[in-house]
């Protein structure tokens, strides 16, 4: 017997990362009940085998709560690191010369190995090299095929295998490493719903991943390299969803440039109809504290006001001391912002011009008609999810109930703003469509007797991409009589 859980009243989605603090079936179920709409599995940590039980626990929620579950597998991507030091660490003095070379001998205060051919191939004088999440800054003075000579602009302690960022040049490196290919194959075999590709620099980076996925999952581009900003619209066009990965973006760019870029990425993604997730350090202090800072609350609220589809917890839910409280706080912020009478106006700063298609015209009309006739919900029938994405792009004032015969589509829609997806049998006729819409609106608590709902579908039925019907329906209230099936 499923424990039916009412659709979220909150329209922004919460994506919670799972990790050591949150990988048991009991904790995953608790996070879901508390407000997590989707779960992120970070492929950077742990082995593949350990992920299988986590994926099974997430899928078990479907049987228990009668709602599709959503899983995003986040690939590590190419990690650039310096070599090792004699004694494990050294200190770089500001103003000194420091050389990165191909010599595997342990380094010291004047040199270290750099085991990345692609950097030697692309580096230019004047470019910056950022070490240890930007704590140390080197400026390239000169370079040859075997060594890069730099001046230390910001010095400090440096230890073995610390990360390296190269923000000023586009590196000729594949977005998928051998580990990523293996992890991607594993994730697709396990039936995850989304694959997130790290360190995307150009639209071409997405093509190989798209080919390897073979249509079995949706593809999300993580925007965390300055080079990606140069070709942002092309990248958004080439993927199914976007993540504003502010961690590395804030390392490679001055921190003050990240907020306007975040707004731009959200705006472009929304305009192009791609779900957009704002991620990293949103409630960072809740890793160790049961309550966030006021600044963190404001940061999360800003993403909600901007109309992001989802807000993400990283270490807060994966490895922190307060994973449940972190999700509860995200939920509370989302509910509070969306209750603000000004929320709708602030969110619609992004002007959505419909494409010259019947489906886009109907999606825009559905939003307007819902407001005019005080409808309580918009209901759409979709196979691929494209109709749902078009409607959600308009950010209507009422919730969106999506009915789909595809379980894969229902799961992928877990990151889409304002959407409650239901995996259900397809309809055969116009009359069947109207009757089923009424039943589902009642069964899922989205409408009651006397309410109006708006229904969108495509005729002929079972033809993907044919949305051409908009129908306003009044609920009588007795539509469930004699209908015991949940689908």
Coordinates of C-alpha atoms in Angstrom, one line a residue:
X1 CA 0.0 0.0 0.0
X2 CA 1.5 3.3 -1.0
X3 CA 1.6 6.3 1.4
X4 CA 0.2 9.0 -0.9
X5 CA 2.1 12.2 -0.4
X6 CA 0.4 15.4 -1.5
X7 CA 2.0 17.4 -4.3
X8 CA 4.4 20.1 -3.1
X9 CA 2.9 23.5 -2.8
X10 CA 6.4 24.8 -3.5
X11 CA 7.2 25.3 -7.2
X12 CA 11.0 25.5 -7.0
X13 CA 12.5 22.0 -6.7
X14 CA 15.1 20.9 -4.2
X15 CA 18.0 18.7 -5.4
X16 CA 19.8 17.1 -2.5
X17 CA 23.2 15.5 -2.8
X18 CA 23.6 12.1 -1.1
X19 CA 26.8 11.0 0.7
X20 CA 28.1 9.5 3.9
X21 CA 25.5 11.5 6.0
X22 CA 22.5 10.5 3.9
X23 CA 22.9 7.2 2.0
X24 CA 20.7 4.9 4.1
X25 CA 17.2 4.1 2.9
X26 CA 15.8 5.6 6.1
X27 CA 17.6 8.9 5.6
X28 CA 16.8 9.1 1.9
X29 CA 13.1 8.6 2.7
X30 CA 13.3 11.3 5.5
X31 CA 14.9 13.8 3.1
X32 CA 12.2 13.1 0.5
X33 CA 9.4 13.6 3.1
X34 CA 11.1 16.8 4.3
X35 CA 11.2 18.3 0.9
X36 CA 13.9 16.8 -1.4
X37 CA 12.4 16.5 -4.9
X38 CA 15.4 14.9 -6.6
X39 CA 18.7 13.3 -5.5
X40 CA 22.2 13.9 -6.8
X41 CA 24.8 11.2 -6.7
X42 CA 28.4 12.6 -6.9
X43 CA 30.5 10.2 -9.0
X44 CA 33.7 11.9 -7.7
X45 CA 33.4 10.0 -4.4
X46 CA 33.2 6.3 -3.6
X47 CA 33.1 3.4 -6.0
X48 CA 30.4 2.4 -8.4
X49 CA 29.3 -0.6 -6.4
X50 CA 28.4 1.5 -3.3
X51 CA 26.1 3.6 -5.5
X52 CA 23.8 0.7 -6.4
X53 CA 22.1 0.4 -3.0
X54 CA 21.6 4.2 -3.0
X55 CA 19.9 4.1 -6.4
X56 CA 17.7 1.2 -5.3
X57 CA 16.7 3.1 -2.1
X58 CA 15.7 6.2 -4.2
X59 CA 13.7 4.0 -6.6
X60 CA 12.0 2.3 -3.6
X61 CA 10.4 5.7 -2.8
X62 CA 8.2 5.2 -5.9
X63 CA 6.5 2.1 -4.4
X64 CA 6.2 3.6 -1.0
X65 CA 4.9 7.1 -1.9
X66 CA 3.4 6.6 -5.4
X67 CA 5.4 9.3 -7.0
X68 CA 8.3 9.2 -9.6
X69 CA 11.7 9.6 -8.1
X70 CA 14.5 11.6 -9.8
X71 CA 18.2 10.7 -9.8
X72 CA 21.1 12.9 -11.2
X73 CA 24.5 11.3 -11.6
X74 CA 27.2 14.0 -11.5
X75 CA 30.4 13.1 -13.4
X76 CA 33.7 14.2 -11.9
X77 CA 35.2 15.6 -15.1
X78 CA 38.8 16.3 -15.8
X79 CA 40.6 17.3 -12.6
X80 CA 43.8 19.2 -13.0
X81 CA 46.4 18.7 -10.3
X82 CA 50.0 19.5 -9.6
X83 CA 52.5 16.7 -8.7
X84 CA 54.0 15.8 -5.3
X85 CA 56.5 17.6 -3.1
X86 CA 59.5 16.5 -1.2
X87 CA 58.2 16.2 2.3
X88 CA 54.6 16.4 1.1
X89 CA 54.3 20.2 1.1
X90 CA 56.1 23.5 0.5
X91 CA 55.5 27.3 0.8
X92 CA 55.5 29.6 -2.2
X93 CA 56.7 33.1 -1.5
X94 CA 54.8 36.0 -3.1
X95 CA 57.0 37.6 -5.8
X96 CA 59.2 34.5 -6.3
X97 CA 59.6 32.5 -9.5
X98 CA 58.0 29.1 -9.7
X99 CA 58.3 26.5 -12.5
X100 CA 55.9 23.8 -13.5
X101 CA 57.6 21.1 -15.6
X102 CA 57.4 17.5 -16.8
X103 CA 60.0 16.2 -14.4
X104 CA 58.3 13.6 -12.0
X105 CA 60.9 14.3 -9.3
X106 CA 59.3 15.5 -6.1
X107 CA 59.0 19.3 -6.1
X108 CA 60.1 22.1 -3.8
X109 CA 59.7 25.9 -3.3
X110 CA 60.9 26.6 -6.9
X111 CA 59.3 23.8 -9.0
X112 CA 56.9 20.9 -9.3
X113 CA 55.7 18.5 -11.9
X114 CA 52.6 19.3 -13.9
X115 CA 51.3 16.1 -15.4
X116 CA 48.9 17.6 -18.0
X117 CA 50.1 17.9 -21.6
X118 CA 47.1 19.9 -22.6
X119 CA 48.1 22.9 -20.4
X120 CA 51.6 23.0 -22.0
X121 CA 49.8 23.0 -25.4
X122 CA 47.5 25.9 -24.7
X123 CA 49.1 28.2 -22.1
X124 CA 50.1 31.7 -23.0
X125 CA 52.2 34.4 -21.3
X126 CA 50.1 36.5 -18.9
X127 CA 47.6 33.7 -18.1
X128 CA 46.8 32.9 -14.5
X129 CA 47.2 29.5 -12.8
X130 CA 45.1 29.1 -9.7
X131 CA 46.2 26.5 -7.1
X132 CA 44.2 25.0 -4.2
X133 CA 40.8 26.5 -5.1
X134 CA 42.3 29.8 -6.0
X135 CA 44.2 30.3 -2.7
X136 CA 47.5 30.7 -4.6
X137 CA 47.8 32.7 -7.8
X138 CA 50.6 32.3 -10.4
X139 CA 51.1 34.4 -13.5
X140 CA 52.8 32.9 -16.5
X141 CA 56.0 34.7 -17.6
X142 CA 57.2 32.3 -20.3
X143 CA 56.8 28.7 -21.4
X144 CA 58.3 26.0 -23.5
X145 CA 57.2 22.5 -24.4
X146 CA 58.7 21.2 -21.2
X147 CA 58.3 23.9 -18.6
X148 CA 56.1 26.9 -17.6
X149 CA 57.8 29.7 -15.7
X150 CA 55.5 31.8 -13.5
X151 CA 55.7 34.6 -11.0
X152 CA 53.9 34.0 -7.7
X153 CA 51.3 36.7 -7.3
X154 CA 49.6 35.3 -4.2
X155 CA 51.8 32.8 -2.2
X156 CA 51.1 30.4 0.6
X157 CA 51.4 26.7 1.6
X158 CA 51.0 24.1 -1.2
X159 CA 50.8 20.4 -0.7
X160 CA 50.7 17.2 -2.8
X161 CA 48.3 16.9 -5.7
X162 CA 46.4 20.1 -5.1
X163 CA 43.9 21.2 -7.7
X164 CA 44.8 23.6 -10.5
X165 CA 42.5 25.9 -12.4
X166 CA 43.4 27.6 -15.7
X167 CA 40.7 30.3 -16.2
X168 CA 42.2 32.4 -19.0
X169 CA 42.6 29.8 -21.8
X170 CA 40.4 27.2 -23.4
X171 CA 42.2 23.9 -22.8
X172 CA 42.2 21.3 -25.6
X173 CA 40.9 18.6 -23.3
X174 CA 38.0 16.2 -23.5
X175 CA 35.2 16.8 -21.1
X176 CA 35.0 13.1 -20.4
X177 CA 37.9 11.2 -18.8
X178 CA 38.2 7.4 -18.8
X179 CA 36.7 7.5 -15.3
X180 CA 33.8 9.6 -16.5
X181 CA 33.1 7.2 -19.4
X182 CA 33.0 4.3 -17.0
X183 CA 30.8 6.2 -14.6
X184 CA 28.5 7.3 -17.4
X185 CA 28.1 3.7 -18.6
X186 CA 27.4 2.6 -15.0
X187 CA 24.9 5.4 -14.4
X188 CA 23.0 4.7 -17.6
X189 CA 22.9 1.0 -16.9
X190 CA 21.4 1.8 -13.5
X191 CA 18.7 3.8 -15.1
X192 CA 19.5 7.3 -13.7
X193 CA 17.4 10.1 -15.1
X194 CA 20.0 12.9 -15.5
X195 CA 23.7 12.9 -16.3
X196 CA 25.6 16.1 -15.3
X197 CA 28.7 16.8 -17.3
X198 CA 31.4 18.8 -15.4
X199 CA 33.7 21.6 -16.7
X200 CA 31.9 22.1 -20.0
X201 CA 33.8 24.7 -22.1
X202 CA 32.0 24.5 -25.5
X203 CA 29.0 22.8 -27.0
X204 CA 31.2 20.2 -28.6
X205 CA 32.0 18.9 -25.1
X206 CA 28.3 17.7 -24.9
X207 CA 28.2 15.8 -28.1
X208 CA 30.3 12.8 -27.0
X209 CA 28.3 12.5 -23.7
X210 CA 25.0 12.7 -25.7
X211 CA 26.1 9.9 -28.0
X212 CA 27.2 7.7 -25.1
X213 CA 23.9 8.3 -23.2
X214 CA 22.0 7.2 -26.3
X215 CA 18.8 8.9 -25.2
X216 CA 18.6 6.8 -22.0
X217 CA 19.0 9.9 -19.7
X218 CA 18.8 13.7 -19.9
X219 CA 22.0 15.6 -20.2
X220 CA 22.9 18.5 -17.9
X221 CA 25.7 21.0 -18.6
X222 CA 27.5 22.3 -15.6
X223 CA 28.6 25.9 -16.2
X224 CA 31.8 26.4 -14.1
X225 CA 34.4 27.6 -16.6
X226 CA 34.7 31.2 -17.9
X227 CA 35.1 29.8 -21.4
X228 CA 31.6 28.4 -21.2
X229 CA 30.2 31.9 -20.7
X230 CA 31.6 32.9 -24.1
X231 CA 29.4 30.3 -25.9
X232 CA 26.6 30.1 -23.3
X233 CA 23.6 30.1 -25.7
X234 CA 25.1 27.3 -27.9
X235 CA 25.8 25.2 -24.8
X236 CA 22.3 25.7 -23.4
X237 CA 20.9 24.7 -26.9
X238 CA 23.0 21.5 -26.9
X239 CA 21.9 20.2 -23.5
X240 CA 18.6 19.3 -21.7
X241 CA 19.3 21.2 -18.5
X242 CA 21.9 23.6 -16.9
X243 CA 23.6 23.8 -13.6
X244 CA 25.1 27.0 -12.3
X245 CA 28.1 25.4 -10.6
X246 CA 29.3 28.4 -8.6
X247 CA 32.2 26.6 -6.8
X248 CA 34.7 26.5 -9.6
X249 CA 33.1 29.5 -11.3
X250 CA 33.9 31.5 -8.2
X251 CA 37.5 30.2 -8.2
X252 CA 38.2 31.0 -11.8
X253 CA 36.4 34.4 -11.8
X254 CA 36.5 37.2 -9.2
X255 CA 33.7 36.3 -6.8
X256 CA 31.9 39.6 -7.5
X257 CA 31.4 38.5 -11.1
X258 CA 29.5 35.3 -10.1
X259 CA 26.1 36.9 -9.1
X260 CA 25.5 38.7 -12.4
X261 CA 26.6 35.6 -14.3
X262 CA 24.3 33.5 -12.2
X263 CA 21.4 35.7 -13.2
X264 CA 22.4 35.6 -16.9
X265 CA 22.7 31.8 -16.9
X266 CA 19.3 31.4 -15.3
X267 CA 17.8 33.9 -17.7
X268 CA 19.2 32.3 -20.8
X269 CA 18.2 28.8 -19.6
X270 CA 14.7 29.9 -18.8
X271 CA 14.3 31.7 -22.1
X272 CA 15.5 28.6 -24.0
X273 CA 13.2 26.3 -22.0
X274 CA 15.9 24.3 -20.2
X275 CA 15.6 23.5 -16.5
X276 CA 18.2 25.4 -14.5
X277 CA 19.7 24.4 -11.1
X278 CA 21.6 26.9 -8.9
X279 CA 24.2 25.0 -6.9
X280 CA 27.1 25.1 -4.5
X281 CA 27.5 26.7 -1.0
X282 CA 23.9 27.7 -0.8
X283 CA 23.6 26.8 3.0
X284 CA 27.4 26.1 3.5
X285 CA 27.4 26.9 7.2
X286 CA 24.8 24.2 7.8
X287 CA 27.5 21.6 7.2
X288 CA 28.4 22.2 10.9
X289 CA 25.5 24.4 12.2
X290 CA 21.8 23.6 12.6
X291 CA 20.9 27.1 11.2
X292 CA 22.2 29.1 8.3
X293 CA 23.5 32.6 8.1
X294 CA 21.2 35.4 7.0
X295 CA 23.3 35.9 3.9
X296 CA 22.9 32.3 2.9
X297 CA 19.1 32.5 3.3
X298 CA 19.1 35.6 1.1
X299 CA 21.3 33.8 -1.5
X300 CA 18.8 30.9 -1.7
X301 CA 15.9 33.4 -1.9
X302 CA 17.5 35.2 -4.7
X303 CA 17.7 32.0 -6.8
X304 CA 14.0 31.5 -6.1
X305 CA 13.1 35.0 -7.0
X306 CA 15.1 34.6 -10.3
X307 CA 12.9 31.7 -11.2
X308 CA 15.5 28.9 -11.1
X309 CA 13.9 25.5 -11.5
X310 CA 15.9 23.9 -8.7
X311 CA 18.2 24.8 -5.8
X312 CA 20.8 22.3 -4.7
X313 CA 22.4 21.2 -1.5
X314 CA 26.0 19.8 -1.8
X315 CA 28.0 18.9 1.3
X316 CA 25.2 20.2 3.5
X317 CA 23.1 17.1 2.8
X318 CA 25.9 14.7 1.7
X319 CA 28.4 15.0 4.5
X320 CA 27.1 17.6 7.0
X321 CA 25.9 17.2 10.5
X322 CA 22.4 18.5 9.7
X323 CA 21.2 17.0 6.4
X324 CA 17.5 16.9 7.3
X325 CA 17.5 20.5 8.7
X326 CA 19.3 21.7 5.5
X327 CA 16.5 20.3 3.3
X328 CA 13.9 21.7 5.7
X329 CA 15.5 25.1 5.5
X330 CA 15.6 25.0 1.7
X331 CA 11.9 24.1 1.7
X332 CA 11.0 26.8 4.2
X333 CA 12.8 29.5 2.1
X334 CA 11.2 28.4 -1.1
X335 CA 7.7 28.4 0.5
X336 CA 8.3 31.8 2.1
X337 CA 9.5 33.5 -1.1
X338 CA 6.7 32.0 -3.2
X339 CA 4.2 33.3 -0.7
X340 CA 5.5 36.9 -1.4
X341 CA 2.8 38.7 -3.5
X342 CA 5.7 40.3 -5.4
X343 CA 7.3 36.9 -6.3
X344 CA 5.5 36.5 -9.6
X345 CA 6.4 39.9 -10.8
X346 CA 10.0 39.7 -9.8
X347 CA 10.3 36.2 -11.4
X348 CA 8.9 37.5 -14.7
X349 CA 11.8 39.9 -15.3
X350 CA 12.8 37.3 -18.0
X351 CA 10.7 38.0 -21.0
X352 CA 9.5 34.8 -22.6
X353 CA 8.7 35.2 -26.3
X354 CA 7.0 32.1 -27.6
X355 CA 8.4 30.3 -30.6
X356 CA 6.1 30.5 -33.6
X357 CA 4.6 27.0 -32.9
X358 CA 1.1 25.9 -31.9
X359 CA 2.5 24.3 -28.7
X360 CA 4.3 27.5 -27.6
X361 CA 1.2 29.6 -28.4
X362 CA -1.0 27.3 -26.3
X363 CA 1.5 27.2 -23.4
X364 CA 1.5 31.0 -23.2
X365 CA -2.3 31.0 -23.5
X366 CA -2.7 28.5 -20.7
X367 CA -0.8 30.8 -18.3
X368 CA -3.0 33.8 -19.3
X369 CA -6.3 31.8 -19.3
X370 CA -5.5 30.2 -15.9
X371 CA -5.2 33.7 -14.4
X372 CA -8.3 35.1 -16.2
X373 CA -10.7 32.3 -15.2
X374 CA -9.0 31.6 -11.8
X375 CA -8.1 28.0 -12.7
X376 CA -6.5 26.0 -9.9
X377 CA -4.2 23.9 -12.1
X378 CA -2.9 23.3 -15.6
X379 CA -3.0 19.6 -16.7
X380 CA -1.0 18.4 -19.6
X381 CA -0.6 15.0 -21.4
X382 CA 2.8 14.4 -22.8
X383 CA 5.0 11.5 -23.9
X384 CA 8.4 13.2 -24.3
X385 CA 7.9 16.0 -21.7
X386 CA 8.3 18.8 -24.2
X387 CA 4.8 20.2 -23.5
X388 CA 5.5 20.3 -19.8
X389 CA 8.7 22.1 -20.4
X390 CA 7.0 24.7 -22.6
X391 CA 4.3 25.3 -20.0
X392 CA 6.8 25.5 -17.1
X393 CA 8.9 27.9 -19.0
X394 CA 6.0 30.4 -18.8
X395 CA 6.1 30.1 -14.9
X396 CA 2.3 30.1 -14.6
X397 CA 0.7 31.1 -11.2
X398 CA -0.9 27.6 -10.8
X399 CA 0.7 24.2 -10.4
X400 CA 1.3 21.9 -13.4
X401 CA 0.0 18.3 -13.3
X402 CA 1.8 16.3 -15.9
X403 CA 0.3 12.9 -17.0
X404 CA 2.6 10.7 -19.1
X405 CA 2.6 7.1 -20.1
X406 CA 6.5 7.2 -20.0
X407 CA 8.0 6.4 -16.6
X408 CA 11.3 7.9 -17.8
X409 CA 9.7 11.2 -18.7
X410 CA 7.9 11.3 -15.4
X411 CA 11.2 10.8 -13.5
X412 CA 13.1 13.4 -15.6
X413 CA 10.5 16.1 -14.8
X414 CA 11.4 16.0 -11.1
X415 CA 13.7 19.0 -11.8
X416 CA 11.1 21.0 -13.6
X417 CA 9.6 24.1 -11.9
X418 CA 6.1 23.7 -10.5
X419 CA 5.6 20.2 -12.0
X420 CA 3.9 17.2 -10.4
X421 CA 4.4 14.3 -12.8
X422 CA 2.3 11.2 -12.7
X423 CA 3.1 8.0 -14.6
X424 CA -0.2 6.8 -16.0
X425 CA -1.9 5.0 -18.9
X426 CA -2.4 7.0 -22.1
X427 CA -5.8 8.2 -23.2
X428 CA -7.7 7.0 -26.2
X429 CA -10.1 9.9 -27.0
X430 CA -11.0 13.5 -26.3
X431 CA -13.7 12.4 -23.8
X432 CA -11.3 10.0 -22.1
X433 CA -8.8 12.9 -21.8
X434 CA -11.3 15.2 -20.2
X435 CA -12.6 12.5 -17.8
X436 CA -9.1 11.5 -16.8
X437 CA -8.0 15.1 -16.2
X438 CA -10.8 15.6 -13.8
X439 CA -10.1 12.3 -11.9
X440 CA -6.4 13.0 -11.6
X441 CA -6.9 16.6 -10.4
X442 CA -9.2 15.2 -7.6
X443 CA -7.1 12.2 -6.8
X444 CA -3.9 14.3 -6.4
X445 CA -5.6 17.0 -4.4
X446 CA -5.1 19.7 -7.0
X447 CA -8.8 20.5 -7.4
X448 CA -12.2 20.1 -5.7
X449 CA -15.8 20.4 -6.7
X450 CA -16.5 23.7 -8.6
X451 CA -12.9 24.4 -9.5
X452 CA -11.7 25.0 -13.1
X453 CA -8.6 23.3 -14.6
X454 CA -7.0 23.8 -18.0
X455 CA -6.1 20.8 -20.0
X456 CA -3.5 20.7 -22.8
X457 CA -2.9 17.7 -25.1
X458 CA -2.2 16.7 -28.7
X459 CA -4.7 15.2 -31.1
X460 CA -4.3 12.6 -32.5
X461 CA -3.3 11.0 -29.2
X462 CA 0.0 9.1 -28.8
X463 CA 1.7 11.5 -31.3
X464 CA 4.7 13.2 -29.7
X465 CA 5.1 16.9 -30.3
X466 CA 1.5 17.4 -31.5
X467 CA 0.1 19.7 -28.7
X468 CA -2.8 21.4 -30.3
X469 CA -5.7 21.3 -27.9
X470 CA -6.5 23.6 -24.9
X471 CA -9.7 22.9 -23.0
X472 CA -11.1 24.6 -19.9
X473 CA -12.8 22.0 -17.6
X474 CA -15.0 22.5 -14.5
X475 CA -14.7 19.8 -11.8
X476 CA -18.1 18.5 -10.6
X477 CA -16.7 16.5 -7.7
X478 CA -18.2 13.1 -8.3
X479 CA -15.7 12.0 -11.0
X480 CA -14.0 9.4 -8.9
X481 CA -17.2 7.4 -8.2
X482 CA -16.8 3.9 -9.6
X483 CA -13.1 4.5 -10.5
X484 CA -10.8 2.7 -8.1
X485 CA -7.8 2.5 -10.4
X486 CA -5.0 4.9 -9.4
X487 CA -3.9 5.2 -13.1

